[in-house]
Amino acid sequence: MASQHRRLRGPVVGVGAIVPRGSGDGLEILLVRRRYPPFRGLWSLPGGHLEPGEPVLEAARRELLEETGVEAEPLGVVHIHELVAPGPLGEPEHYVIIDVLMRYLRGEPRGDSDAEEARFVPYREALKLPLTPGARVLLEMLPEILDRCTLKPVRTEALGQEPA
């Protein structure tokens, strides 16, 4: 097992934006069809890499805007998942994805950046799409997340500061 971990690259930290719109039978979720591996052509949540020093919530807002043109307010971290998948060079990489629940503000989705296509999809229809494994797990949990979400992340600044 240890030798298997040595061949892995990473961990690579990413963020996903969960952007619901509407409620009840009118609930829609913003999804993107992936332009690049891993999982090229499958539907997923908008998202991407966390940049060094970038707050998680701001990364989710930035990636959402870059990939879809949609503006939303980050509400908090609601899910974290991991996967091992081929990276850009074909080597297996360890990904840690931090999913952020967002409140839709404005904009009609369009595919851009890493997204071949972006659109709001009725929730029940979304579950029938060819989804990435992480998106499927998250969408199956979405009603519970929306009903019970109370998590709020805390970020502390430790670099270059002395304790008081």
C-alpha positions as MATLAB code, in Angstrom:
seq = 'MASQHRRLRGPVVGVGAIVPRGSGDGLEILLVRRRYPPFRGLWSLPGGHLEPGEPVLEAARRELLEETGVEAEPLGVVHIHELVAPGPLGEPEHYVIIDVLMRYLRGEPRGDSDAEEARFVPYREALKLPLTPGARVLLEMLPEILDRCTLKPVRTEALGQEPA';
ca = [
       0.000    0.000    0.000;
       2.806    2.447    0.834;
       4.404    1.907   -2.600;
       1.060    2.697   -4.234;
       0.905    6.038   -2.390;
       4.443    6.960   -3.519;
       3.362    6.786   -7.170;
       0.548    9.252   -6.595;
       0.964   12.941   -7.280;
      -0.729   15.487   -5.056;
      -2.763   15.996   -3.134;
      -4.336   18.544   -5.448;
      -6.938   20.671   -3.671;
      -9.974   21.781   -5.634;
     -13.271   23.508   -4.986;
     -16.746   22.766   -6.290;
     -19.632   25.233   -6.414;
     -23.090   23.905   -5.514;
     -25.529   26.424   -6.994;
     -29.198   25.523   -6.546;
     -31.947   27.728   -7.961;
     -35.617   27.470   -7.058;
     -37.101   25.010   -4.579;
     -39.433   22.033   -4.277;
     -40.462   20.636   -7.672;
     -38.854   23.693   -9.306;
     -35.392   22.989   -7.861;
     -32.591   23.282  -10.413;
     -28.862   22.737   -9.987;
     -26.081   24.332  -12.024;
     -23.971   21.709  -13.810;
     -21.124   21.792  -16.313;
     -20.022   19.229  -18.877;
     -16.285   18.723  -18.426;
     -14.038   19.732  -21.323;
     -10.869   17.982  -20.048;
      -9.839   14.826  -18.183;
     -10.421   13.459  -15.706;
     -14.029   12.584  -16.602;
     -14.080   14.488  -19.910;
     -17.646   14.766  -21.266;
     -19.354   13.943  -17.967;
     -21.516   16.392  -16.039;
     -20.241   17.798  -12.767;
     -20.349   20.793  -10.472;
     -18.462   23.881  -11.627;
     -15.109   24.194   -9.927;
     -11.373   23.965  -10.178;
      -8.082   24.369   -8.368;
      -7.560   26.242   -5.137;
      -4.717   28.727   -5.647;
      -2.026   29.095   -2.929;
      -3.204   31.557   -0.279;
      -6.693   31.843   -1.787;
      -9.609   31.471    0.651;
     -11.766   28.443   -0.196;
     -14.995   30.457   -0.489;
     -13.398   32.990   -2.834;
     -11.930   30.179   -4.949;
     -15.420   28.696   -5.363;
     -16.797   32.109   -6.384;
     -13.922   32.684   -8.852;
     -14.092   29.232  -10.446;
     -17.878   29.482  -10.800;
     -17.618   32.825  -12.586;
     -14.737   31.653  -14.838;
     -16.475   28.433  -15.904;
     -20.081   29.595  -16.209;
     -20.397   33.392  -16.014;
     -22.803   32.929  -13.081;
     -22.426   35.063   -9.963;
     -23.256   33.557   -6.569;
     -22.585   34.196   -2.901;
     -20.642   31.484   -1.044;
     -22.553   30.304    2.036;
     -20.211   27.679    3.440;
     -18.408   24.376    3.020;
     -20.905   21.518    3.000;
     -18.998   18.528    1.638;
     -15.464   17.260    1.104;
     -14.568   14.286   -1.042;
     -11.435   12.649   -2.356;
     -10.604   10.690   -5.447;
      -7.645    9.285   -7.296;
      -7.819    9.888  -11.046;
      -5.446   10.456  -13.945;
      -4.094   13.996  -13.946;
      -3.179   16.165  -16.937;
      -0.015   14.112  -17.577;
      -1.832   10.783  -17.294;
      -0.265   10.001  -13.910;
      -2.593    9.115  -11.015;
      -3.269   12.117   -8.802;
      -4.891   12.416   -5.392;
      -7.605   15.100   -5.473;
      -9.317   16.629   -2.426;
     -12.445   18.536   -3.449;
     -14.075   21.036   -1.087;
     -17.704   21.702   -2.089;
     -19.229   25.084   -1.254;
     -22.942   25.822   -1.152;
     -23.682   29.052   -3.037;
     -26.678   31.403   -3.237;
     -27.462   32.221   -6.868;
     -27.334   35.962   -7.580;
     -27.371   36.549  -11.340;
     -26.298   35.412  -14.765;
     -27.299   32.814  -17.310;
     -24.784   29.972  -17.537;
     -22.509   29.525  -20.519;
     -19.680   27.043  -20.906;
     -16.260   28.658  -20.662;
     -12.766   27.822  -19.412;
     -12.847   24.111  -18.439;
     -16.591   23.720  -19.104;
     -17.767   22.562  -22.526;
     -21.358   23.412  -21.567;
     -23.083   24.890  -18.503;
     -26.756   24.996  -17.587;
     -29.276   24.861  -14.798;
     -30.827   21.390  -14.840;
     -34.029   20.348  -13.068;
     -32.937   18.293  -10.046;
     -34.702   15.065  -11.079;
     -33.294   15.330  -14.622;
     -29.782   15.962  -13.259;
     -29.782   12.561  -11.536;
     -30.331   10.881  -14.949;
     -27.319   12.561  -16.626;
     -23.908   10.886  -17.034;
     -22.310   12.398  -13.911;
     -18.840   12.272  -12.422;
     -18.758    9.959   -9.379;
     -18.363   12.891   -6.982;
     -21.230   14.843   -8.542;
     -23.527   11.817   -8.322;
     -22.818   11.329   -4.610;
     -23.324   15.017   -3.934;
     -26.554   15.302   -5.931;
     -28.005   12.296   -4.119;
     -27.261   14.123   -0.839;
     -28.489   17.538   -2.063;
     -31.968   17.516   -0.460;
     -30.408   16.693    2.922;
     -27.695   19.318    2.446;
     -30.276   22.004    1.633;
     -32.453   21.009    4.607;
     -29.699   20.749    7.206;
     -26.801   22.956    6.142;
     -25.354   24.819    9.113;
     -21.594   24.552    8.495;
     -19.542   27.723    8.253;
     -15.789   27.616    7.580;
     -13.281   29.506    9.672;
      -9.971   30.680    8.240;
      -7.157   31.773   10.522;
      -4.095   33.774    9.525;
      -0.992   32.147   11.011;
       1.838   32.982    8.600;
       4.139   35.713    9.868;
       2.164   36.357   13.057;
       3.416   35.864   16.584;
       1.037   34.660   19.299;
      -0.177   37.443   21.577;
];
